[in-house]
Coordinates of C-alpha atoms in Angstrom, one line a residue:
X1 CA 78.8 143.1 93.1
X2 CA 75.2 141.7 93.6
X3 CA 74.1 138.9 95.8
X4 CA 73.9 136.9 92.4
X5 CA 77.2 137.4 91.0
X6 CA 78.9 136.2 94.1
X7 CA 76.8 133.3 94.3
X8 CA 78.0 132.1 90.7
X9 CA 81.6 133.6 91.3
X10 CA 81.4 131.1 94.6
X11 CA 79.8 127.9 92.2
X12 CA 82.4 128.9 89.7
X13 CA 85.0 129.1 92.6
X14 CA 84.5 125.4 93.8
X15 CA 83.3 123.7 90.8
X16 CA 86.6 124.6 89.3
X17 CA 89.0 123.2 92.1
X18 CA 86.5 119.8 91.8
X19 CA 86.9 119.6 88.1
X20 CA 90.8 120.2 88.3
X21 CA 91.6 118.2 91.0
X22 CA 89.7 114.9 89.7
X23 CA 90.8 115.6 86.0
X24 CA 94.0 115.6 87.5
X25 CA 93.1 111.9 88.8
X26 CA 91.7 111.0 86.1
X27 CA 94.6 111.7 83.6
X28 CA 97.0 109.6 85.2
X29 CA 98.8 107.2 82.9
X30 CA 97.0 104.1 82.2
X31 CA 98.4 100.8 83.3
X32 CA 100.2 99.1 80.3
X33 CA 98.3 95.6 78.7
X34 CA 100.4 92.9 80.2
X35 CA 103.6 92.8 82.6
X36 CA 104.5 89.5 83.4
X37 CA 105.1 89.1 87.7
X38 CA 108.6 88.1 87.3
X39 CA 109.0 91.4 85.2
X40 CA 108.2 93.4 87.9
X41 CA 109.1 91.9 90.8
X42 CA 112.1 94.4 91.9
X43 CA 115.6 93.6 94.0
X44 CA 115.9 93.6 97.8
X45 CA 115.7 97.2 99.1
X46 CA 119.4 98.6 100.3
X47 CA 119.5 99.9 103.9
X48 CA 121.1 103.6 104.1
X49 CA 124.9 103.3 105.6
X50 CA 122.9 105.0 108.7
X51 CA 120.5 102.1 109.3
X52 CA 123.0 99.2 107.8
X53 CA 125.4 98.4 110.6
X54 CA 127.0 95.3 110.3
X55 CA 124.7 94.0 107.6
X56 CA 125.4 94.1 104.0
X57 CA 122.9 93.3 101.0
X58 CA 122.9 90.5 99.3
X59 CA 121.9 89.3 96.2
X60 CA 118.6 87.7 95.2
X61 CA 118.3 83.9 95.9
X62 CA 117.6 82.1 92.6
X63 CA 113.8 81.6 91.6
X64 CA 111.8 80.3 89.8
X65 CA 109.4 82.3 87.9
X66 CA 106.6 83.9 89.7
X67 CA 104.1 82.7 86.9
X68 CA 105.1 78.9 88.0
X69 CA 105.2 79.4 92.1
X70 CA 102.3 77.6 94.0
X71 CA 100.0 79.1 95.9
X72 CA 98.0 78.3 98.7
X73 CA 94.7 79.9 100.5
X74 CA 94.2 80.9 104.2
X75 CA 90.4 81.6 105.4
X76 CA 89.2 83.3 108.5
X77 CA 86.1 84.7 109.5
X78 CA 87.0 88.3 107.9
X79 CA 89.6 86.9 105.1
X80 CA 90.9 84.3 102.7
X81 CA 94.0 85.2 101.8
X82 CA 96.5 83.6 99.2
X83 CA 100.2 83.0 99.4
X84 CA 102.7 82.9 97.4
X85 CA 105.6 80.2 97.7
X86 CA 108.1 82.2 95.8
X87 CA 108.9 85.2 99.2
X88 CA 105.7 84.2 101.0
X89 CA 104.1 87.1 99.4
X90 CA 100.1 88.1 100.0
X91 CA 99.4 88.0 96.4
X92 CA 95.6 87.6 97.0
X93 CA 92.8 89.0 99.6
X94 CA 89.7 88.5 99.5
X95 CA 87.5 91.0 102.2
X96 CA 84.8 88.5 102.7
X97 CA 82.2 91.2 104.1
X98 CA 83.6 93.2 101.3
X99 CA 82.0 93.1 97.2
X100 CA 83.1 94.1 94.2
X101 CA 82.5 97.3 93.0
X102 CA 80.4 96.2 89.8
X103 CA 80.0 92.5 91.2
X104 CA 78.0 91.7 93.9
X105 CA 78.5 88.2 93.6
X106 CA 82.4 88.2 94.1
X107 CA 84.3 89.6 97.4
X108 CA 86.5 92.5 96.8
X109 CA 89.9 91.3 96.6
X110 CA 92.1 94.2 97.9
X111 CA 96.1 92.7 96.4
X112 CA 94.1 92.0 93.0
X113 CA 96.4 90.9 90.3
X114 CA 95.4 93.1 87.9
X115 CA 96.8 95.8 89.6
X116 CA 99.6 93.0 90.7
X117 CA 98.9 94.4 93.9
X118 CA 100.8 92.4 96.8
X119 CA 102.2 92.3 100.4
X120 CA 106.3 90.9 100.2
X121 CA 108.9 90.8 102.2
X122 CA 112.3 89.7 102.2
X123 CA 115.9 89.7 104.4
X124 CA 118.5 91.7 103.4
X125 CA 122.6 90.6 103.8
X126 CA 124.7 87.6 102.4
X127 CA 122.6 84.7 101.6
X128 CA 119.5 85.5 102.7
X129 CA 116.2 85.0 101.2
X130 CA 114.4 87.7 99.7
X131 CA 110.8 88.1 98.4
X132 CA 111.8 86.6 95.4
X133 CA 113.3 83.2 97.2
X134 CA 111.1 80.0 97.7
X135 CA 109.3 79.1 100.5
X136 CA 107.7 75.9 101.7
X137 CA 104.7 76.0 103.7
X138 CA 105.4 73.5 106.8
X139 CA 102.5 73.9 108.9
X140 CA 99.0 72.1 107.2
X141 CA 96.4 74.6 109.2
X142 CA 94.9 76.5 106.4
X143 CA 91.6 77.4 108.2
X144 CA 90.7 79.3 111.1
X145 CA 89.4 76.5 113.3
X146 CA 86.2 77.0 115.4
X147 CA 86.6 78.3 118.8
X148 CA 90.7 79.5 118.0
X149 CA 91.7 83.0 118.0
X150 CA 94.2 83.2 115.7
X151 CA 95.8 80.8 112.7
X152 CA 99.9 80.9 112.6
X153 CA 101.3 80.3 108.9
X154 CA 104.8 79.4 108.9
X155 CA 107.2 78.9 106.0
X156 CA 109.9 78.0 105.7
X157 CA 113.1 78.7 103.2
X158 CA 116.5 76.9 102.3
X159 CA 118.9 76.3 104.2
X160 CA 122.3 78.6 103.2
X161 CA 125.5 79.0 104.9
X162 CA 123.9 77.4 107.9
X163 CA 121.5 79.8 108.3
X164 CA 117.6 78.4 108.7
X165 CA 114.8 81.0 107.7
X166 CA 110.9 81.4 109.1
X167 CA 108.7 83.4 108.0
X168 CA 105.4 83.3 110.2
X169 CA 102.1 84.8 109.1
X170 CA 99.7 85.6 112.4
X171 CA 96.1 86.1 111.4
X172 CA 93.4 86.7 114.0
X173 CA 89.7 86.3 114.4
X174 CA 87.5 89.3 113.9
X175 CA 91.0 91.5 112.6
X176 CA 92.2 92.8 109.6
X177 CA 95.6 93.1 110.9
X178 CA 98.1 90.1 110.1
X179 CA 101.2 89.9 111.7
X180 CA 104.3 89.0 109.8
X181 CA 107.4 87.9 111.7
X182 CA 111.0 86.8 110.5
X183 CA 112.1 84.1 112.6
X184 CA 116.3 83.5 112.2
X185 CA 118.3 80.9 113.5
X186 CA 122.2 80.9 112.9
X187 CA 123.9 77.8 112.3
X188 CA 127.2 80.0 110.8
X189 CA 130.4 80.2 112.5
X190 CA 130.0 84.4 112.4
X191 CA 127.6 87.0 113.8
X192 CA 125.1 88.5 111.4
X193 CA 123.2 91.5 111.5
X194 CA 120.5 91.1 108.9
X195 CA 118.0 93.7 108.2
X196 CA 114.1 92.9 107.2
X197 CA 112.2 94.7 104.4
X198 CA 108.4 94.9 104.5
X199 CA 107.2 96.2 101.1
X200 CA 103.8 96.5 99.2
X201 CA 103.7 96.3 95.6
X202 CA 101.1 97.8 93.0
X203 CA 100.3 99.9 90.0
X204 CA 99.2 103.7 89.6
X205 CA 96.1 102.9 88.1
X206 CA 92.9 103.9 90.5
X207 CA 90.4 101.2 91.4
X208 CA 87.4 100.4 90.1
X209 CA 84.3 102.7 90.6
X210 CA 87.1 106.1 90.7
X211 CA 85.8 108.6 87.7
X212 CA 86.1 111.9 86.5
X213 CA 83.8 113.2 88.7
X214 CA 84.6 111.1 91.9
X215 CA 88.2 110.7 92.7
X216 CA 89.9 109.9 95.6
X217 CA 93.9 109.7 96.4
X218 CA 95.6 106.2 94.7
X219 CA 99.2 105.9 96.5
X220 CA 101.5 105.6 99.1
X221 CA 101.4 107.7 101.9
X222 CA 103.8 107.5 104.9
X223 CA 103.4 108.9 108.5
X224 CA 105.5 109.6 111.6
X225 CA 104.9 111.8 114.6
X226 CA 107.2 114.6 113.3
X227 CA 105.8 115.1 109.9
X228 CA 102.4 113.5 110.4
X229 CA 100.4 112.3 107.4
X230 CA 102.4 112.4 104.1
X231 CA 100.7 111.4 100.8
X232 CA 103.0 110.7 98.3
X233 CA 102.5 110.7 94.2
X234 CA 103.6 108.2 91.8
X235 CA 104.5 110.8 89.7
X236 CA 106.7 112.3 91.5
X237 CA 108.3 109.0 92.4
X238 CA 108.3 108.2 88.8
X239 CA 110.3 111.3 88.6
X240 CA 112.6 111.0 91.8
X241 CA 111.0 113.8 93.3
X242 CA 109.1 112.4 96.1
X243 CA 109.2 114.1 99.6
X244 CA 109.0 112.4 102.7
X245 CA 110.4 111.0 106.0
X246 CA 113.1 108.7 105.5
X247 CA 113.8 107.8 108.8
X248 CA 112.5 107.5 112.5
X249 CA 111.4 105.3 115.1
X250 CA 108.0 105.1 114.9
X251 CA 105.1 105.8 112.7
X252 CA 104.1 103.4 109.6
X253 CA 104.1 103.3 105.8
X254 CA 100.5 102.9 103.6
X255 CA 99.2 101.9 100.0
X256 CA 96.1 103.8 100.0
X257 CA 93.1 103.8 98.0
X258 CA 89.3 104.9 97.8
X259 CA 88.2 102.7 100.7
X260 CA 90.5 100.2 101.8
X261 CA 94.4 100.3 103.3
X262 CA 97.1 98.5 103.7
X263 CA 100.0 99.0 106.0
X264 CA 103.2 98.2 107.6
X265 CA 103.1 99.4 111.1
X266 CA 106.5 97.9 113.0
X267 CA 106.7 97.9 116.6
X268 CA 107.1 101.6 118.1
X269 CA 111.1 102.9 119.2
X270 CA 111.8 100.5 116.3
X271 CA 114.3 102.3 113.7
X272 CA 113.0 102.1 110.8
X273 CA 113.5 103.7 107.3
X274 CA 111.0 104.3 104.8
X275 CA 111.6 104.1 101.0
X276 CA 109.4 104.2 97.5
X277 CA 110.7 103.5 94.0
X278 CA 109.1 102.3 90.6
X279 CA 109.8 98.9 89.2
X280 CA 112.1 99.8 85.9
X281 CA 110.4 99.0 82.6
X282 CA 106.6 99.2 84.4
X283 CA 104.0 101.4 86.1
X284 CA 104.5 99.6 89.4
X285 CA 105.8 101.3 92.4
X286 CA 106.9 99.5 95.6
X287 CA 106.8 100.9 99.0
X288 CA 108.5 99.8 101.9
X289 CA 110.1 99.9 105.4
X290 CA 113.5 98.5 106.6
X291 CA 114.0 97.3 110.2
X292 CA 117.1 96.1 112.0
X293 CA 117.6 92.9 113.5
X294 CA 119.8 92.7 116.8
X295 CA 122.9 91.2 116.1
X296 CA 122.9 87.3 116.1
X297 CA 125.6 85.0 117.7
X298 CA 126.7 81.8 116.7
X299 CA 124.3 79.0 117.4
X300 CA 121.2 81.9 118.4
X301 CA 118.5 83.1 117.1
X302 CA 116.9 86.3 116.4
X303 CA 113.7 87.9 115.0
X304 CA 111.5 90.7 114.2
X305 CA 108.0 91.4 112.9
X306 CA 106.1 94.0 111.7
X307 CA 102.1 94.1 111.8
X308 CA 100.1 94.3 108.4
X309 CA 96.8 96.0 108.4
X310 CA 94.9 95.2 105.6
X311 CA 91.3 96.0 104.9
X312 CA 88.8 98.4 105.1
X313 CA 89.5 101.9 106.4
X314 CA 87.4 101.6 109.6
X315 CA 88.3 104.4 111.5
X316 CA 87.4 102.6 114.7
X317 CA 89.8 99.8 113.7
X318 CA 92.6 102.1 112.2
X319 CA 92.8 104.1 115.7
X320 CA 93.6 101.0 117.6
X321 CA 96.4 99.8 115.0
X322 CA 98.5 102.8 115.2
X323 CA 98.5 106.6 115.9
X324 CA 97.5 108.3 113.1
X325 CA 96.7 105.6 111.2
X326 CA 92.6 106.6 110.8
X327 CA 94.1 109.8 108.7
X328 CA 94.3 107.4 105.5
X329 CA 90.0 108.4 105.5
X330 CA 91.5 111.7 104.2
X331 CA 89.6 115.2 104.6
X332 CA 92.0 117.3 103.7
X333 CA 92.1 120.6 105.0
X334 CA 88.7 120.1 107.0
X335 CA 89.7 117.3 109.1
X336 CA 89.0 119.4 111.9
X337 CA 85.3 119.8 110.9
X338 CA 85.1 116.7 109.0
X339 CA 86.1 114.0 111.9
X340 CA 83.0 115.7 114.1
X341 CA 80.9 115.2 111.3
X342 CA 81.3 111.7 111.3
X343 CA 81.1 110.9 114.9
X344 CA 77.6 112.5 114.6
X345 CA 76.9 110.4 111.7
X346 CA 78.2 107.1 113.0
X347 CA 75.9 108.2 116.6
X348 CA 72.8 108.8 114.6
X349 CA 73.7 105.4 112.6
X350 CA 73.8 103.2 116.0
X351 CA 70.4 104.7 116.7
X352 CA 68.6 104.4 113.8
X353 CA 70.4 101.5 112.1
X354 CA 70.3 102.0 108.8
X355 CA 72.8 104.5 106.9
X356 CA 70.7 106.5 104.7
X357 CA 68.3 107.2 107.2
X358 CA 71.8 108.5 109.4
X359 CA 72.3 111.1 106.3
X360 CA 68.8 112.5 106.6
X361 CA 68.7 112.8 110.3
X362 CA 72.6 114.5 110.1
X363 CA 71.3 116.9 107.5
X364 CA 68.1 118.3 109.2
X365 CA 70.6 118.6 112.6
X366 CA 72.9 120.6 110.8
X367 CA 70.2 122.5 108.9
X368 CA 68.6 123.5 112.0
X369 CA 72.0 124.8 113.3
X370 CA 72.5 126.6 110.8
X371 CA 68.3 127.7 111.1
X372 CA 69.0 131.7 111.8
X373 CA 72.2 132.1 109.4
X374 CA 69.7 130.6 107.1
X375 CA 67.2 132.6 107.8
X376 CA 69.2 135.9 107.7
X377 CA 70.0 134.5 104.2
X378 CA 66.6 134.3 103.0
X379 CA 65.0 137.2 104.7
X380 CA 67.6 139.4 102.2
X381 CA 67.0 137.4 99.2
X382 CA 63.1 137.6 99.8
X383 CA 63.9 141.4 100.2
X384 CA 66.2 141.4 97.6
X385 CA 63.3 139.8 95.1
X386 CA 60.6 142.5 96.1
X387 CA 63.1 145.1 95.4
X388 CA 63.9 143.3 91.6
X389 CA 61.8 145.7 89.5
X390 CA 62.7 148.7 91.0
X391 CA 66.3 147.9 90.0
X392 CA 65.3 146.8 87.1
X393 CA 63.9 150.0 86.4
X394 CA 67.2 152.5 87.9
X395 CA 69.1 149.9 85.3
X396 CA 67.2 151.1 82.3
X397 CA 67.0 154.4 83.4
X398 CA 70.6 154.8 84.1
X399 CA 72.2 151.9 81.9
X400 CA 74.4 154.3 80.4
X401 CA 76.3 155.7 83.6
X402 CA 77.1 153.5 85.4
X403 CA 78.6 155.7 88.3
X404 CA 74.9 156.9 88.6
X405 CA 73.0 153.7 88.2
X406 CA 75.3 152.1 91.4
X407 CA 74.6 155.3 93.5
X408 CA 70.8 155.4 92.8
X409 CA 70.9 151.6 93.9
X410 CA 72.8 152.6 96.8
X411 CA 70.5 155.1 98.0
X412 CA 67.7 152.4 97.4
X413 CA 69.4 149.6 99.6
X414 CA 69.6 152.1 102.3
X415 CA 66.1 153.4 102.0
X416 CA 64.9 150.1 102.1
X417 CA 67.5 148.8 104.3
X418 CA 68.5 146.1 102.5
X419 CA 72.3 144.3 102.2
X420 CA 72.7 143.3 98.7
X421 CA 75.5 140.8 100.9
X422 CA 73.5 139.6 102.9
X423 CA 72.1 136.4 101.4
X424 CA 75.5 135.6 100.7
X425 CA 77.5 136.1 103.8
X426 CA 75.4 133.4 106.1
X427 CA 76.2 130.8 102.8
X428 CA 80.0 131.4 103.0
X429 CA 79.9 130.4 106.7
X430 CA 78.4 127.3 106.1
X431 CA 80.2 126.4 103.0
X432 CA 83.0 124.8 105.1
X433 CA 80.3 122.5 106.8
X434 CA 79.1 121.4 103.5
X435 CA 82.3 120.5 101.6
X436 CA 83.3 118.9 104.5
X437 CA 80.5 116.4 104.9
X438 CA 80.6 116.0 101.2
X439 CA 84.4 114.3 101.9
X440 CA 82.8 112.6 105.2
X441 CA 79.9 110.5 103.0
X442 CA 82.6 110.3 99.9
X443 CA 85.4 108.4 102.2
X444 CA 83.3 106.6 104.4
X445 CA 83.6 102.9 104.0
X446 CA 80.7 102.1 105.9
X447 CA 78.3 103.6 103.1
X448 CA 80.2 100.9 100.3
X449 CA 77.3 98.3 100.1
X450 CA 75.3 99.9 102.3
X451 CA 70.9 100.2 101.4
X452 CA 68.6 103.1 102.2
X453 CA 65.4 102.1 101.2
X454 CA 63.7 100.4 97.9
X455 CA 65.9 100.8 94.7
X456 CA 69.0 102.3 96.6
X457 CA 71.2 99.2 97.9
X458 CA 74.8 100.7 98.0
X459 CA 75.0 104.7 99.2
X460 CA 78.5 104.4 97.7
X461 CA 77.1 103.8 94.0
X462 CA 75.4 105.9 91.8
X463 CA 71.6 106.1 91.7
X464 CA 70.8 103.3 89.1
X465 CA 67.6 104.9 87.9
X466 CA 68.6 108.2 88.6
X467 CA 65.8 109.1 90.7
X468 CA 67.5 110.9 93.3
X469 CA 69.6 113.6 90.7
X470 CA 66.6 114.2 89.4
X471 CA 65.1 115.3 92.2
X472 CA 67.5 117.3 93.4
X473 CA 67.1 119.0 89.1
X474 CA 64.1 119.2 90.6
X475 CA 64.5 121.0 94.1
X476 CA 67.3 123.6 92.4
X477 CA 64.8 124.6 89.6
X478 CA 62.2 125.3 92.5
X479 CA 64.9 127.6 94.5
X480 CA 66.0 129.3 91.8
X481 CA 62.3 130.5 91.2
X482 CA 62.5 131.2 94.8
X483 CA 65.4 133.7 94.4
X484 CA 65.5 137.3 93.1
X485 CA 66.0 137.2 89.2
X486 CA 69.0 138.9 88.6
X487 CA 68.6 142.3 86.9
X488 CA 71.4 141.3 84.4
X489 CA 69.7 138.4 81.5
X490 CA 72.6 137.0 81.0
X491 CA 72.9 135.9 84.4
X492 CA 69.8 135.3 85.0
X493 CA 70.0 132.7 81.9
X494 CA 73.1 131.3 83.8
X495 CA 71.3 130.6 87.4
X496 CA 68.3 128.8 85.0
X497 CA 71.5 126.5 83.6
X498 CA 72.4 125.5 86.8
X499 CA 70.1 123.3 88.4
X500 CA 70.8 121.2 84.6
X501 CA 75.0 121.7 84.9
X502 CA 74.7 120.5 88.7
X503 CA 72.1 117.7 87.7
X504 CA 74.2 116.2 85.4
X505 CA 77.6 116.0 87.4
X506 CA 75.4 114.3 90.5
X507 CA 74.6 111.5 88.0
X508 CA 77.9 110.0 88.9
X509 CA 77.9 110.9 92.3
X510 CA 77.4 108.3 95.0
X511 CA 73.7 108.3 96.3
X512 CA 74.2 108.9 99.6
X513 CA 75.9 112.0 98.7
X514 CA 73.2 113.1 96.2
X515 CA 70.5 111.7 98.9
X516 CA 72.2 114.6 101.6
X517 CA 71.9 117.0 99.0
X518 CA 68.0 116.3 98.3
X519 CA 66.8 117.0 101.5
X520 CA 69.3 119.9 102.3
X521 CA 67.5 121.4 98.9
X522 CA 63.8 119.9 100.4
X523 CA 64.9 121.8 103.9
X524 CA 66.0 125.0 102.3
X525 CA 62.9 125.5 100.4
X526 CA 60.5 125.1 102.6
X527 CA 62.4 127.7 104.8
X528 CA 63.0 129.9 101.9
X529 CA 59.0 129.5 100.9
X530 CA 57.8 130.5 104.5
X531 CA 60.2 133.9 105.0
X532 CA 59.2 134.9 101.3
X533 CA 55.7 134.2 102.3
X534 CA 56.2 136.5 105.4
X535 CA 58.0 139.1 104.2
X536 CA 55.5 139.2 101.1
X537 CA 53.0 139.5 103.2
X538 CA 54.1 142.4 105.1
X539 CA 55.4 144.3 102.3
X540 CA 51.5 144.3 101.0
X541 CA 50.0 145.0 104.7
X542 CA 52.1 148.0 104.4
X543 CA 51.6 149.1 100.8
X544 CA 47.5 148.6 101.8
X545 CA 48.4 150.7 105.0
X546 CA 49.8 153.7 102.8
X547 CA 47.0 153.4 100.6

């Protein structure tokens, strides 16, 4: 096999596992026109007879539809966040440093009802409210005032049995993490041991600015110290099938998505036990964690609470929430080169300031790592292309046996001493570099929104005018000139379509991927350019010396 052929079989190779993977994505079913809230809104979660105790599930409180409840807003610096009255639920939250993906004039809102995408949570055992039972908001704050740290929410249900119920919303300056506490006092003649579920609501469909091309994981994911990070599909919770850790005492559950998180992460030595289903008659999927509340006496009071992180997937932030929690920027396989990646970028970004600027620098230091396996690569391929016509000719001469043909082009390597691998061998140690920094500038947050310079305001987006795929049609077209013209015409008509196939895909690509790839090409060339030069050079010296 010839440098050439592995080179496409390699392309081929990864091209392939891209296409299938976001077609895959991309053929999801699609959310259904209209489900009505109170369709969808599920029953209390049942606690396993290993987590249940003393407490028993009760029924849902009566309610009014969801369509009806009133809402009411809550604004800090980083949020303004809407609540329901019917369960206290986050049904709207707006990331106010955060746009929409085709809106620049509109905050991202991360529970967006058209995914009917919320935060709830409920008590479970006799007579207690659930996320479906009415709330009334008793303290007037709605604003995070100047100077305060934090902004407590409470609400407050009806009285059953005896039994008074808070719920108390924490939100805190300069966080994304909300903390959501059950606060309950009984007035009953009888212990109770309720139970609290923490549960986060939404459809399969992906969010805007996912494609064909670019797709990233939609779902929940749970993780605990024993199993680590677990993504979870929703078709395979549509179909009962799902896999994960049910139970443990620690580690947190997730609705992830290209960008932004949220994420119930209760207290640590806390029992907890996880649980996914899908709301019957829809395509939405609740997942959630149960917690046990200490036993409560006549006449006390207990609670619990359980720490919501929702927002962007800053991997700074994520750390300090909860172990294991910055795994939701997902790398797959090549974490372990991936997260190293990053920390270089984000280093290169504090100096230089600006994110697209952080790319270039990032690329030229990893192309100048990679300087003598690059090198090596082009020295063969430049020795490789003076050697073309010669193999040309053995091909014509020998066409017909092809048992002779590949030992004459044997013995001609090792005249020449020439490795028809080597161009290749140098590229498939890098290539784990370069998919993994392809994930690193395709999950990073911090390029959404981000500008480079003139018509390039957000690396996450597309190129508008398409300036950059074209240049990197461009910079392909050049290397392939560059490289040896395969002896077979079929291939060589192949490595001429490329630079067009790979053009066209990086349409759709985020520019700050395309942008890496640009000057990686720009870098490559003029390398490549200067050792065929060289070795050009002496090959004539040489033939002028025989002469």
């Amino acid at each position: 096999m010839d440098t050439r052929r592995l080179i496409l079989v390699l392309i081929f190779t990864f091209s392939s596992f891209m296409l299938w993977e976001n077609w895959q994505k991309y053929n999801q079913p699609k959310p259904a026109d209209a489900v009505a809230a109170a369709q969808v809104a599920g029953t209390a979660p049942t606690p396993s007879a290993a987590l249940q105790a003393k407490a028993a599930p009760g029924a849902p409180s009566v309610v009014a539809p969801a369509s009806t409840a009133e809402t009411f807003t809550i604004t800090t610096d980083l949020l303004k966040a809407t609540i329901s009255a019917q369960g206290g639920d986050l049904v709207s939250l707006e990331l106010l440093n955060y746009k929409e993906h085709d809106n620049n004039l509109k905050n991202f809102d991360l529970f967006d009802a058209k995914h009917r995408y919320m935060a709830q949570a409920g008590l479970i055992g006799e007579g207690l409210p659930t996320h479906r039972a009415n709330f009334k908001h008793v303290n007037g704050a709605t604003a995070l005032a100047d100077g305060a740290n934090e902004l407590k929410v409470r609400l407050e249900s009806t009285e059953q049995n005896g039994i008074k119920v808070a719920k108390i919303l924490t939100f805190k300056r300069g966080s994304y993490l909300i903390d959501v506490a059950w606060e309950v006092a009984n007035g009953s003649d009888k212990a109770i041991a309720p139970h609290a579920y923490f549960q986060l609501q939404r459809d399969d469909a992906a969010p805007a600015g996912e494609t064909a091309m670019v797709s990233t994981f939609t779902g929940p994911a749970v993780f605990t110290d024993a199993e680590k990070y677990q993504k979870i599909d929703f078709s395979s919770i549509a179909d009962n099938k799902a896999k994960f850790t049910k139970t443990a005492d620690n580690g947190w559950l997730a609705m992830v998505q290209h960008y932004f998180v949220s994420a119930w992460v209760p207290a640590d030595k806390t029992q907890r036990e996880f649980y996914m289903r899908k709301v019957e008659g829809s395509n939405v999927f609740q997942a959630g964690v149960i917690v046990p509340i200490a036993e409560i006496a006549p006449g006390a009071k207990g609670e619990t609470s359980v720490g919501l992180y929702a927002g962007p997937q800053l991997q700074s932030a994520l750390k300090q929430v909860a172990s294991g929690l910055d795994l939701v920027v997902d790398y797959g396989w090549l974490t372990v080169v991936a997260a190293p990646i990053f920390w270089a970028l984000e280093a290169i970004h504090k100096l230089v300031g600006n994110w697209g600027w952080a790319i270039v620098v990032l690329t030229i230091i990893i192309k100048a790592i990679f300087f003598p396996l690059s090198a090596a690569s082009y020295r063969s391929m430049a020795k490789m292309k003076v050697l073309t016509p010669r193999l040309t000719q053995l091909k014509e001469r020998f066409g017909d046996d092809k048992q002779r043909m590949n030992q004459e082009m044997m013995k001609l390597y090792q005249t020449e001493k020439v490795n028809p691998l080597g161009g290749c061998l140098p590229i498939l140690v890098q290539i784990p570099v370069f998919i993994a920094l392809y994930w690193v500038l395709l999950g990073a947050v911090e390029m959404r929104g981000a500008p480079w310079i003139l018509w390039i305001k957000d690396l996450a987006s597309a190129d508008p005018y398409y300036i950059l795929p074209v240049i990197m049609m461009v910079s392909m077209f050049v290397q392939t000139k560059l490289n040896p013209t395969p002896p077979d015409p079929i291939q060589a008509k192949v490595m001429m379509m490329m630079p067009l196939i790979f053009g066209f895909m990086f349409f759709w690509f985020p520019a700050g991927l395309v942008l890496y790839w640009v000057v990686n090409n720009v870098l490559s060339i003029a390398q490549q350019w200067q050792i065929t030069r060289l070795i050009d050079a002496g090959g004539k010296a040489a033939n002028d010396a025989k002469a």
